[in-house]
PDB file of C-alpha atoms in Angstrom:
ATOM      1  CA  UNK F   1      -7.114  37.687 -37.373  1.00  0.00           C
ATOM      2  CA  UNK F   2      -4.049  35.580 -36.505  1.00  0.00           C
ATOM      3  CA  UNK F   3      -4.718  32.924 -33.881  1.00  0.00           C
ATOM      4  CA  UNK F   4      -1.749  33.169 -31.517  1.00  0.00           C
ATOM      5  CA  UNK F   5      -0.528  30.560 -29.048  1.00  0.00           C
ATOM      6  CA  UNK F   6      -1.332  32.906 -26.152  1.00  0.00           C
ATOM      7  CA  UNK F   7      -4.919  33.237 -27.388  1.00  0.00           C
ATOM      8  CA  UNK F   8      -5.297  29.454 -27.572  1.00  0.00           C
ATOM      9  CA  UNK F   9      -3.774  29.133 -24.085  1.00  0.00           C
ATOM     10  CA  UNK F  10      -6.203  31.688 -22.634  1.00  0.00           C
ATOM     11  CA  UNK F  11      -9.208  29.909 -24.140  1.00  0.00           C
ATOM     12  CA  UNK F  12      -7.984  26.572 -22.858  1.00  0.00           C
ATOM     13  CA  UNK F  13      -7.550  27.944 -19.343  1.00  0.00           C
ATOM     14  CA  UNK F  14     -11.073  29.393 -19.414  1.00  0.00           C
ATOM     15  CA  UNK F  15     -12.779  26.313 -20.833  1.00  0.00           C
ATOM     16  CA  UNK F  16     -10.665  23.286 -19.943  1.00  0.00           C
ATOM     17  CA  UNK F  17     -11.006  22.100 -23.547  1.00  0.00           C
ATOM     18  CA  UNK F  18      -8.182  20.617 -25.631  1.00  0.00           C
ATOM     19  CA  UNK F  19      -5.724  22.727 -27.616  1.00  0.00           C
ATOM     20  CA  UNK F  20      -6.979  21.639 -31.030  1.00  0.00           C
ATOM     21  CA  UNK F  21     -10.610  22.254 -30.048  1.00  0.00           C
ATOM     22  CA  UNK F  22      -9.684  25.723 -28.760  1.00  0.00           C
ATOM     23  CA  UNK F  23      -7.780  26.622 -31.905  1.00  0.00           C
ATOM     24  CA  UNK F  24     -10.613  25.412 -34.123  1.00  0.00           C
ATOM     25  CA  UNK F  25     -13.196  27.435 -32.190  1.00  0.00           C
ATOM     26  CA  UNK F  26     -11.033  30.566 -32.387  1.00  0.00           C
ATOM     27  CA  UNK F  27     -10.559  30.164 -36.137  1.00  0.00           C
ATOM     28  CA  UNK F  28     -14.305  29.797 -36.618  1.00  0.00           C
ATOM     29  CA  UNK F  29     -15.041  32.901 -34.501  1.00  0.00           C
ATOM     30  CA  UNK F  30     -12.183  34.983 -35.926  1.00  0.00           C
ATOM     31  CA  UNK F  31     -10.370  35.134 -32.579  1.00  0.00           C
ATOM     32  CA  UNK F  32     -13.356  36.222 -30.477  1.00  0.00           C
ATOM     33  CA  UNK F  33     -12.842  34.358 -27.177  1.00  0.00           C
ATOM     34  CA  UNK F  34     -16.338  34.996 -25.800  1.00  0.00           C
ATOM     35  CA  UNK F  35     -17.929  33.818 -29.038  1.00  0.00           C
ATOM     36  CA  UNK F  36     -15.653  30.761 -29.027  1.00  0.00           C
ATOM     37  CA  UNK F  37     -16.719  29.869 -25.477  1.00  0.00           C
ATOM     38  CA  UNK F  38     -20.387  30.233 -26.417  1.00  0.00           C
ATOM     39  CA  UNK F  39     -19.870  28.014 -29.457  1.00  0.00           C
ATOM     40  CA  UNK F  40     -18.051  25.390 -27.411  1.00  0.00           C
ATOM     41  CA  UNK F  41     -20.832  25.338 -24.839  1.00  0.00           C
ATOM     42  CA  UNK F  42     -23.316  24.635 -27.610  1.00  0.00           C
ATOM     43  CA  UNK F  43     -21.216  21.700 -28.758  1.00  0.00           C
ATOM     44  CA  UNK F  44     -20.408  18.433 -26.994  1.00  0.00           C
ATOM     45  CA  UNK F  45     -17.811  20.207 -24.831  1.00  0.00           C
ATOM     46  CA  UNK F  46     -20.473  22.178 -22.951  1.00  0.00           C
ATOM     47  CA  UNK F  47     -20.286  20.456 -19.568  1.00  0.00           C
ATOM     48  CA  UNK F  48     -16.507  20.368 -19.542  1.00  0.00           C
ATOM     49  CA  UNK F  49     -16.326  24.063 -20.385  1.00  0.00           C
ATOM     50  CA  UNK F  50     -18.792  25.057 -17.678  1.00  0.00           C
ATOM     51  CA  UNK F  51     -16.922  23.134 -14.994  1.00  0.00           C
ATOM     52  CA  UNK F  52     -13.385  24.071 -16.027  1.00  0.00           C
ATOM     53  CA  UNK F  53     -13.139  26.974 -13.576  1.00  0.00           C
ATOM     54  CA  UNK F  54     -14.026  24.884 -10.532  1.00  0.00           C
ATOM     55  CA  UNK F  55     -11.197  23.861  -8.224  1.00  0.00           C
ATOM     56  CA  UNK F  56     -10.209  20.207  -8.490  1.00  0.00           C
ATOM     57  CA  UNK F  57      -8.017  19.426  -5.476  1.00  0.00           C
ATOM     58  CA  UNK F  58      -9.064  15.837  -4.722  1.00  0.00           C
ATOM     59  CA  UNK F  59      -8.144  12.848  -6.861  1.00  0.00           C
ATOM     60  CA  UNK F  60      -5.654   9.992  -7.018  1.00  0.00           C
ATOM     61  CA  UNK F  61      -1.976   9.207  -7.407  1.00  0.00           C
ATOM     62  CA  UNK F  62      -1.271   6.264  -9.719  1.00  0.00           C
ATOM     63  CA  UNK F  63       2.045   4.470 -10.251  1.00  0.00           C
ATOM     64  CA  UNK F  64       2.716   2.259 -13.267  1.00  0.00           C
ATOM     65  CA  UNK F  65       5.818   0.091 -13.733  1.00  0.00           C
ATOM     66  CA  UNK F  66       7.718  -1.330 -16.693  1.00  0.00           C
ATOM     67  CA  UNK F  67       9.929  -4.021 -15.181  1.00  0.00           C
ATOM     68  CA  UNK F  68      11.684  -4.738 -18.482  1.00  0.00           C
ATOM     69  CA  UNK F  69      12.834  -1.136 -18.903  1.00  0.00           C
ATOM     70  CA  UNK F  70      13.421  -0.398 -15.231  1.00  0.00           C
ATOM     71  CA  UNK F  71      11.040   2.521 -15.485  1.00  0.00           C
ATOM     72  CA  UNK F  72       8.090   3.865 -13.504  1.00  0.00           C
ATOM     73  CA  UNK F  73       5.485   6.534 -14.182  1.00  0.00           C
ATOM     74  CA  UNK F  74       3.635   8.400 -11.442  1.00  0.00           C
ATOM     75  CA  UNK F  75       0.708  10.715 -12.186  1.00  0.00           C
ATOM     76  CA  UNK F  76      -1.704  12.921 -10.271  1.00  0.00           C
ATOM     77  CA  UNK F  77      -5.232  13.167 -11.674  1.00  0.00           C
ATOM     78  CA  UNK F  78      -7.590  15.538  -9.869  1.00  0.00           C
ATOM     79  CA  UNK F  79     -11.325  15.710  -9.301  1.00  0.00           C
ATOM     80  CA  UNK F  80     -13.456  18.092  -7.247  1.00  0.00           C
ATOM     81  CA  UNK F  81     -14.579  15.575  -4.627  1.00  0.00           C
ATOM     82  CA  UNK F  82     -13.246  12.465  -2.939  1.00  0.00           C
ATOM     83  CA  UNK F  83     -16.482  10.716  -3.930  1.00  0.00           C
ATOM     84  CA  UNK F  84     -15.710  10.980  -7.652  1.00  0.00           C
ATOM     85  CA  UNK F  85     -12.044  10.128  -6.997  1.00  0.00           C
ATOM     86  CA  UNK F  86     -13.261   6.678  -5.896  1.00  0.00           C
ATOM     87  CA  UNK F  87     -15.457   6.143  -8.964  1.00  0.00           C
ATOM     88  CA  UNK F  88     -14.347   3.193 -11.125  1.00  0.00           C
ATOM     89  CA  UNK F  89     -14.545   5.262 -14.316  1.00  0.00           C
ATOM     90  CA  UNK F  90     -12.276   7.915 -12.810  1.00  0.00           C
ATOM     91  CA  UNK F  91      -9.701   5.459 -11.447  1.00  0.00           C
ATOM     92  CA  UNK F  92      -9.651   3.549 -14.747  1.00  0.00           C
ATOM     93  CA  UNK F  93      -8.942   6.788 -16.591  1.00  0.00           C
ATOM     94  CA  UNK F  94      -6.122   7.665 -14.158  1.00  0.00           C
ATOM     95  CA  UNK F  95      -4.544   4.224 -14.597  1.00  0.00           C
ATOM     96  CA  UNK F  96      -4.738   4.559 -18.376  1.00  0.00           C
ATOM     97  CA  UNK F  97      -3.033   7.958 -18.170  1.00  0.00           C
ATOM     98  CA  UNK F  98      -0.191   6.455 -16.105  1.00  0.00           C
ATOM     99  CA  UNK F  99       0.241   3.708 -18.698  1.00  0.00           C
ATOM    100  CA  UNK F 100       0.340   6.324 -21.449  1.00  0.00           C
ATOM    101  CA  UNK F 101       3.019   8.298 -19.579  1.00  0.00           C
ATOM    102  CA  UNK F 102       5.072   5.115 -19.284  1.00  0.00           C
ATOM    103  CA  UNK F 103       5.186   4.510 -23.043  1.00  0.00           C
ATOM    104  CA  UNK F 104       4.687   8.038 -24.388  1.00  0.00           C
ATOM    105  CA  UNK F 105       7.761  10.123 -25.166  1.00  0.00           C
ATOM    106  CA  UNK F 106       6.444  13.417 -23.772  1.00  0.00           C
ATOM    107  CA  UNK F 107       7.925  15.822 -21.251  1.00  0.00           C
ATOM    108  CA  UNK F 108       4.931  17.901 -20.158  1.00  0.00           C
ATOM    109  CA  UNK F 109       1.198  17.634 -19.502  1.00  0.00           C
ATOM    110  CA  UNK F 110       0.242  19.715 -22.555  1.00  0.00           C
ATOM    111  CA  UNK F 111       1.905  17.220 -24.897  1.00  0.00           C
ATOM    112  CA  UNK F 112       0.502  14.274 -22.924  1.00  0.00           C
ATOM    113  CA  UNK F 113      -3.075  15.517 -23.335  1.00  0.00           C
ATOM    114  CA  UNK F 114      -2.778  15.348 -27.138  1.00  0.00           C
ATOM    115  CA  UNK F 115      -1.643  11.695 -27.173  1.00  0.00           C
ATOM    116  CA  UNK F 116      -4.136   8.846 -27.744  1.00  0.00           C
ATOM    117  CA  UNK F 117      -5.259   7.521 -24.364  1.00  0.00           C
ATOM    118  CA  UNK F 118      -4.888   3.947 -25.633  1.00  0.00           C
ATOM    119  CA  UNK F 119      -2.465   2.730 -28.277  1.00  0.00           C
ATOM    120  CA  UNK F 120      -4.103   2.410 -31.691  1.00  0.00           C
ATOM    121  CA  UNK F 121      -7.148   4.528 -30.804  1.00  0.00           C
ATOM    122  CA  UNK F 122      -8.015   8.071 -31.919  1.00  0.00           C
ATOM    123  CA  UNK F 123      -9.460   9.439 -28.658  1.00  0.00           C
ATOM    124  CA  UNK F 124      -6.871  11.646 -26.990  1.00  0.00           C
ATOM    125  CA  UNK F 125      -6.229  11.884 -23.260  1.00  0.00           C
ATOM    126  CA  UNK F 126      -7.899  15.306 -23.253  1.00  0.00           C
ATOM    127  CA  UNK F 127     -10.958  14.103 -25.171  1.00  0.00           C
ATOM    128  CA  UNK F 128     -11.339  11.187 -22.753  1.00  0.00           C
ATOM    129  CA  UNK F 129     -11.075  13.646 -19.856  1.00  0.00           C
ATOM    130  CA  UNK F 130     -13.798  15.859 -21.327  1.00  0.00           C
ATOM    131  CA  UNK F 131     -16.076  12.864 -21.829  1.00  0.00           C
ATOM    132  CA  UNK F 132     -15.527  11.843 -18.217  1.00  0.00           C
ATOM    133  CA  UNK F 133     -16.318  15.376 -17.011  1.00  0.00           C
ATOM    134  CA  UNK F 134     -19.617  15.211 -18.878  1.00  0.00           C
ATOM    135  CA  UNK F 135     -20.376  11.762 -17.482  1.00  0.00           C
ATOM    136  CA  UNK F 136     -19.471  12.326 -13.820  1.00  0.00           C
ATOM    137  CA  UNK F 137     -20.357  16.021 -13.582  1.00  0.00           C
ATOM    138  CA  UNK F 138     -17.131  17.332 -12.045  1.00  0.00           C
ATOM    139  CA  UNK F 139     -14.100  19.208 -13.291  1.00  0.00           C
ATOM    140  CA  UNK F 140     -11.080  16.934 -13.713  1.00  0.00           C
ATOM    141  CA  UNK F 141      -7.449  17.567 -14.583  1.00  0.00           C
ATOM    142  CA  UNK F 142      -4.293  15.628 -15.267  1.00  0.00           C
ATOM    143  CA  UNK F 143      -2.130  17.843 -13.091  1.00  0.00           C
ATOM    144  CA  UNK F 144       1.384  16.407 -13.311  1.00  0.00           C
ATOM    145  CA  UNK F 145       3.482  13.329 -13.925  1.00  0.00           C
ATOM    146  CA  UNK F 146       6.975  12.012 -13.330  1.00  0.00           C
ATOM    147  CA  UNK F 147       8.745   9.341 -15.353  1.00  0.00           C
ATOM    148  CA  UNK F 148      11.521   7.714 -13.312  1.00  0.00           C
ATOM    149  CA  UNK F 149      14.189   5.746 -15.172  1.00  0.00           C
ATOM    150  CA  UNK F 150      16.512   3.590 -13.074  1.00  0.00           C
ATOM    151  CA  UNK F 151      20.154   4.332 -13.804  1.00  0.00           C
ATOM    152  CA  UNK F 152      22.250   2.164 -11.511  1.00  0.00           C
ATOM    153  CA  UNK F 153      19.810   0.625  -9.039  1.00  0.00           C
ATOM    154  CA  UNK F 154      16.338  -0.843  -8.711  1.00  0.00           C
ATOM    155  CA  UNK F 155      13.020   0.958  -8.337  1.00  0.00           C
ATOM    156  CA  UNK F 156      10.710   0.459  -5.366  1.00  0.00           C
ATOM    157  CA  UNK F 157       7.403   2.144  -4.605  1.00  0.00           C
ATOM    158  CA  UNK F 158       4.861   2.729  -1.885  1.00  0.00           C
ATOM    159  CA  UNK F 159       1.328   4.084  -2.028  1.00  0.00           C
ATOM    160  CA  UNK F 160      -0.601   5.334   0.986  1.00  0.00           C
ATOM    161  CA  UNK F 161      -4.077   4.594  -0.290  1.00  0.00           C
ATOM    162  CA  UNK F 162      -4.483   6.611  -3.468  1.00  0.00           C
ATOM    163  CA  UNK F 163      -3.424   9.943  -1.957  1.00  0.00           C
ATOM    164  CA  UNK F 164       0.367   9.626  -1.620  1.00  0.00           C
ATOM    165  CA  UNK F 165       2.756   7.899  -3.990  1.00  0.00           C
ATOM    166  CA  UNK F 166       6.530   7.421  -3.780  1.00  0.00           C
ATOM    167  CA  UNK F 167       9.051   5.891  -6.173  1.00  0.00           C
ATOM    168  CA  UNK F 168      12.646   5.468  -5.011  1.00  0.00           C
ATOM    169  CA  UNK F 169      15.724   4.140  -6.807  1.00  0.00           C
ATOM    170  CA  UNK F 170      18.021   2.206  -4.496  1.00  0.00           C
ATOM    171  CA  UNK F 171      21.532   1.074  -5.401  1.00  0.00           C
ATOM    172  CA  UNK F 172      22.326  -1.935  -3.213  1.00  0.00           C
ATOM    173  CA  UNK F 173      20.198  -3.213  -0.343  1.00  0.00           C
ATOM    174  CA  UNK F 174      17.157  -5.349  -1.056  1.00  0.00           C
ATOM    175  CA  UNK F 175      13.476  -5.117  -1.936  1.00  0.00           C
ATOM    176  CA  UNK F 176      12.371  -4.772   1.698  1.00  0.00           C
ATOM    177  CA  UNK F 177      14.744  -1.844   2.268  1.00  0.00           C
ATOM    178  CA  UNK F 178      13.459  -0.117  -0.867  1.00  0.00           C
ATOM    179  CA  UNK F 179       9.883  -0.525   0.301  1.00  0.00           C
ATOM    180  CA  UNK F 180      10.716   0.739   3.816  1.00  0.00           C
ATOM    181  CA  UNK F 181      12.460   3.821   2.434  1.00  0.00           C
ATOM    182  CA  UNK F 182       9.558   4.599   0.112  1.00  0.00           C
ATOM    183  CA  UNK F 183       7.198   4.314   3.096  1.00  0.00           C
ATOM    184  CA  UNK F 184       9.474   6.593   5.134  1.00  0.00           C
ATOM    185  CA  UNK F 185       9.467   9.238   2.386  1.00  0.00           C
ATOM    186  CA  UNK F 186       5.672   9.050   2.173  1.00  0.00           C
ATOM    187  CA  UNK F 187       5.397   9.665   5.923  1.00  0.00           C
ATOM    188  CA  UNK F 188       8.024  12.400   6.396  1.00  0.00           C
ATOM    189  CA  UNK F 189       7.976  14.292   3.064  1.00  0.00           C
ATOM    190  CA  UNK F 190      11.630  15.431   3.065  1.00  0.00           C
ATOM    191  CA  UNK F 191      12.437  18.582   1.101  1.00  0.00           C
ATOM    192  CA  UNK F 192      15.476  16.990  -0.553  1.00  0.00           C
ATOM    193  CA  UNK F 193      17.900  14.082  -0.288  1.00  0.00           C
ATOM    194  CA  UNK F 194      20.864  15.733   1.455  1.00  0.00           C
ATOM    195  CA  UNK F 195      21.951  19.012   3.027  1.00  0.00           C
ATOM    196  CA  UNK F 196      23.938  20.090  -0.037  1.00  0.00           C
ATOM    197  CA  UNK F 197      20.735  19.900  -2.109  1.00  0.00           C
ATOM    198  CA  UNK F 198      18.703  22.188   0.174  1.00  0.00           C
ATOM    199  CA  UNK F 199      17.536  25.273  -1.791  1.00  0.00           C
ATOM    200  CA  UNK F 200      19.460  28.381  -0.725  1.00  0.00           C
ATOM    201  CA  UNK F 201      16.330  30.544  -0.481  1.00  0.00           C
ATOM    202  CA  UNK F 202      14.784  28.141   2.043  1.00  0.00           C
ATOM    203  CA  UNK F 203      17.972  28.100   4.123  1.00  0.00           C
ATOM    204  CA  UNK F 204      18.229  31.886   4.065  1.00  0.00           C
ATOM    205  CA  UNK F 205      14.602  32.274   5.117  1.00  0.00           C
ATOM    206  CA  UNK F 206      14.928  29.753   7.949  1.00  0.00           C
ATOM    207  CA  UNK F 207      18.169  31.344   9.180  1.00  0.00           C
ATOM    208  CA  UNK F 208      16.455  34.733   9.244  1.00  0.00           C
ATOM    209  CA  UNK F 209      13.606  33.321  11.337  1.00  0.00           C
ATOM    210  CA  UNK F 210      15.754  31.438  13.860  1.00  0.00           C
ATOM    211  CA  UNK F 211      18.126  34.428  14.177  1.00  0.00           C
ATOM    212  CA  UNK F 212      15.220  36.704  15.097  1.00  0.00           C
ATOM    213  CA  UNK F 213      13.983  34.119  17.618  1.00  0.00           C
ATOM    214  CA  UNK F 214      17.436  33.708  19.164  1.00  0.00           C
ATOM    215  CA  UNK F 215      17.931  37.450  19.546  1.00  0.00           C
ATOM    216  CA  UNK F 216      14.725  37.604  21.580  1.00  0.00           C
ATOM    217  CA  UNK F 217      16.561  35.689  24.329  1.00  0.00           C
ATOM    218  CA  UNK F 218      18.670  38.786  25.044  1.00  0.00           C
ATOM    219  CA  UNK F 219      21.868  36.709  25.213  1.00  0.00           C
ATOM    220  CA  UNK F 220      25.279  37.866  23.902  1.00  0.00           C
ATOM    221  CA  UNK F 221      25.922  37.755  20.159  1.00  0.00           C
ATOM    222  CA  UNK F 222      28.337  34.816  20.363  1.00  0.00           C
ATOM    223  CA  UNK F 223      25.715  32.753  22.222  1.00  0.00           C
ATOM    224  CA  UNK F 224      23.044  33.805  19.710  1.00  0.00           C
ATOM    225  CA  UNK F 225      25.311  32.659  16.855  1.00  0.00           C
ATOM    226  CA  UNK F 226      25.739  29.231  18.482  1.00  0.00           C
ATOM    227  CA  UNK F 227      21.970  28.962  19.034  1.00  0.00           C
ATOM    228  CA  UNK F 228      21.337  29.781  15.351  1.00  0.00           C
ATOM    229  CA  UNK F 229      23.889  27.209  14.173  1.00  0.00           C
ATOM    230  CA  UNK F 230      22.310  24.535  16.374  1.00  0.00           C
ATOM    231  CA  UNK F 231      18.804  25.261  15.153  1.00  0.00           C
ATOM    232  CA  UNK F 232      19.937  25.230  11.524  1.00  0.00           C
ATOM    233  CA  UNK F 233      21.568  21.814  12.022  1.00  0.00           C
ATOM    234  CA  UNK F 234      18.283  20.576  13.473  1.00  0.00           C
ATOM    235  CA  UNK F 235      16.323  22.050  10.538  1.00  0.00           C
ATOM    236  CA  UNK F 236      18.559  20.268   8.019  1.00  0.00           C
ATOM    237  CA  UNK F 237      18.333  16.983   9.925  1.00  0.00           C
ATOM    238  CA  UNK F 238      14.545  17.115  10.032  1.00  0.00           C
ATOM    239  CA  UNK F 239      14.046  18.139   6.407  1.00  0.00           C
ATOM    240  CA  UNK F 240      16.653  16.154   4.449  1.00  0.00           C
ATOM    241  CA  UNK F 241      16.041  12.482   3.803  1.00  0.00           C
ATOM    242  CA  UNK F 242      19.510  11.330   4.848  1.00  0.00           C
ATOM    243  CA  UNK F 243      19.387  13.373   8.049  1.00  0.00           C
ATOM    244  CA  UNK F 244      15.951  12.215   9.210  1.00  0.00           C
ATOM    245  CA  UNK F 245      15.373   9.657  11.943  1.00  0.00           C
ATOM    246  CA  UNK F 246      14.156   6.438  10.285  1.00  0.00           C
ATOM    247  CA  UNK F 247      10.439   5.980  10.999  1.00  0.00           C
ATOM    248  CA  UNK F 248      10.811   2.298  11.893  1.00  0.00           C
ATOM    249  CA  UNK F 249      13.796   2.948  14.191  1.00  0.00           C
ATOM    250  CA  UNK F 250      14.001   6.560  15.460  1.00  0.00           C
ATOM    251  CA  UNK F 251      17.353   5.811  17.113  1.00  0.00           C
ATOM    252  CA  UNK F 252      19.088   5.684  13.723  1.00  0.00           C
ATOM    253  CA  UNK F 253      19.110   8.053  10.773  1.00  0.00           C
ATOM    254  CA  UNK F 254      18.331   7.096   7.188  1.00  0.00           C
ATOM    255  CA  UNK F 255      21.975   7.775   6.314  1.00  0.00           C
ATOM    256  CA  UNK F 256      23.221   5.340   8.976  1.00  0.00           C
ATOM    257  CA  UNK F 257      20.642   2.761   7.903  1.00  0.00           C
ATOM    258  CA  UNK F 258      21.858   2.945   4.307  1.00  0.00           C
ATOM    259  CA  UNK F 259      25.505   2.563   5.371  1.00  0.00           C
ATOM    260  CA  UNK F 260      24.645  -0.514   7.420  1.00  0.00           C
ATOM    261  CA  UNK F 261      23.025  -2.068   4.330  1.00  0.00           C
ATOM    262  CA  UNK F 262      25.770  -0.932   1.913  1.00  0.00           C
ATOM    263  CA  UNK F 263      23.140   0.942  -0.098  1.00  0.00           C
ATOM    264  CA  UNK F 264      22.605   4.420  -1.529  1.00  0.00           C
ATOM    265  CA  UNK F 265      19.528   6.310  -2.684  1.00  0.00           C
ATOM    266  CA  UNK F 266      20.008   7.407  -6.302  1.00  0.00           C
ATOM    267  CA  UNK F 267      16.769   9.391  -6.666  1.00  0.00           C
ATOM    268  CA  UNK F 268      13.189   9.558  -5.467  1.00  0.00           C
ATOM    269  CA  UNK F 269       9.879  11.204  -6.330  1.00  0.00           C
ATOM    270  CA  UNK F 270       6.901  11.871  -4.059  1.00  0.00           C
ATOM    271  CA  UNK F 271       3.406  13.058  -5.046  1.00  0.00           C
ATOM    272  CA  UNK F 272       0.558  13.918  -2.695  1.00  0.00           C
ATOM    273  CA  UNK F 273      -2.938  14.673  -3.934  1.00  0.00           C
ATOM    274  CA  UNK F 274      -3.735  18.370  -3.972  1.00  0.00           C
ATOM    275  CA  UNK F 275      -0.462  19.620  -2.476  1.00  0.00           C
ATOM    276  CA  UNK F 276       0.026  23.250  -3.405  1.00  0.00           C
ATOM    277  CA  UNK F 277      -3.543  23.721  -4.651  1.00  0.00           C
ATOM    278  CA  UNK F 278      -5.428  26.452  -2.826  1.00  0.00           C
ATOM    279  CA  UNK F 279      -8.795  25.003  -1.882  1.00  0.00           C
ATOM    280  CA  UNK F 280     -11.855  27.174  -1.629  1.00  0.00           C
ATOM    281  CA  UNK F 281     -13.113  27.309   1.945  1.00  0.00           C
ATOM    282  CA  UNK F 282     -16.881  27.266   2.192  1.00  0.00           C
ATOM    283  CA  UNK F 283     -18.538  28.990   5.151  1.00  0.00           C
ATOM    284  CA  UNK F 284     -22.164  27.940   4.924  1.00  0.00           C
ATOM    285  CA  UNK F 285     -23.180  29.814   8.099  1.00  0.00           C
ATOM    286  CA  UNK F 286     -21.981  33.111   6.629  1.00  0.00           C
ATOM    287  CA  UNK F 287     -23.678  32.277   3.331  1.00  0.00           C
ATOM    288  CA  UNK F 288     -27.031  31.684   5.051  1.00  0.00           C
ATOM    289  CA  UNK F 289     -26.663  34.900   7.089  1.00  0.00           C
ATOM    290  CA  UNK F 290     -25.936  36.902   3.947  1.00  0.00           C
ATOM    291  CA  UNK F 291     -29.025  35.511   2.235  1.00  0.00           C
ATOM    292  CA  UNK F 292     -31.138  36.209   5.319  1.00  0.00           C
ATOM    293  CA  UNK F 293     -30.029  39.882   5.370  1.00  0.00           C
ATOM    294  CA  UNK F 294     -30.954  40.229   1.702  1.00  0.00           C
TER     295      UNK F 294
END
């Protein structure tokens, strides 16, 4: 039978194996996914396949710089536990992935996984990941990356341990200001740079919430409208980078700080380990009670 892209994608999602390995297994089993999984478990990909379904929400953020090109790469590589995230083999792999992102002309993780991990070598990023899964005994994923190219300013970065990473491009100012702003972004996690960039769906949802809250006061409609407008201004100030109070000096906003330094923020990127990943919550007491009843 024809081996479609959707079939390869399904097998990859179920096994965690590379695209080429999945396609090969499907060809050899005439498109039978269950038979392909069984075959892959009998091969050297066994451990990686068995662990692919387990949630990997720990890990590290790594930032790599190319000063000559004015470019930075930031990646998130996940593991199941914080213990493995601190393993030297894991962190070395994550650093190598960031270096590969910096020099590799790819736009998505799927393409990245098929590149050689190191220049001049045959082992791909995905094959190196599978080998590491087998060695350390946990599921691991390269979740996402961002390549930031400076356009008119200079790049600065800040890392809070290995769990939060920020890269910011600053036009004007100095190195200390760039570092302070990156630290501020790490601490406050703004939704966007300015009010005009705030997603409309978020604004609409927030306005709906604050309107319902204001109406509970029982005050006249014109007063309710003023209350809603005030709360929306506060929401924008707290959630846009330029509107936020600067962490090192809460009496001034980031926008005022930038004006005083004759500087502007061109762009920024912020990654935090595991954000958006739904972690499985274990309740060991309930588990023991269930076993006792059985």
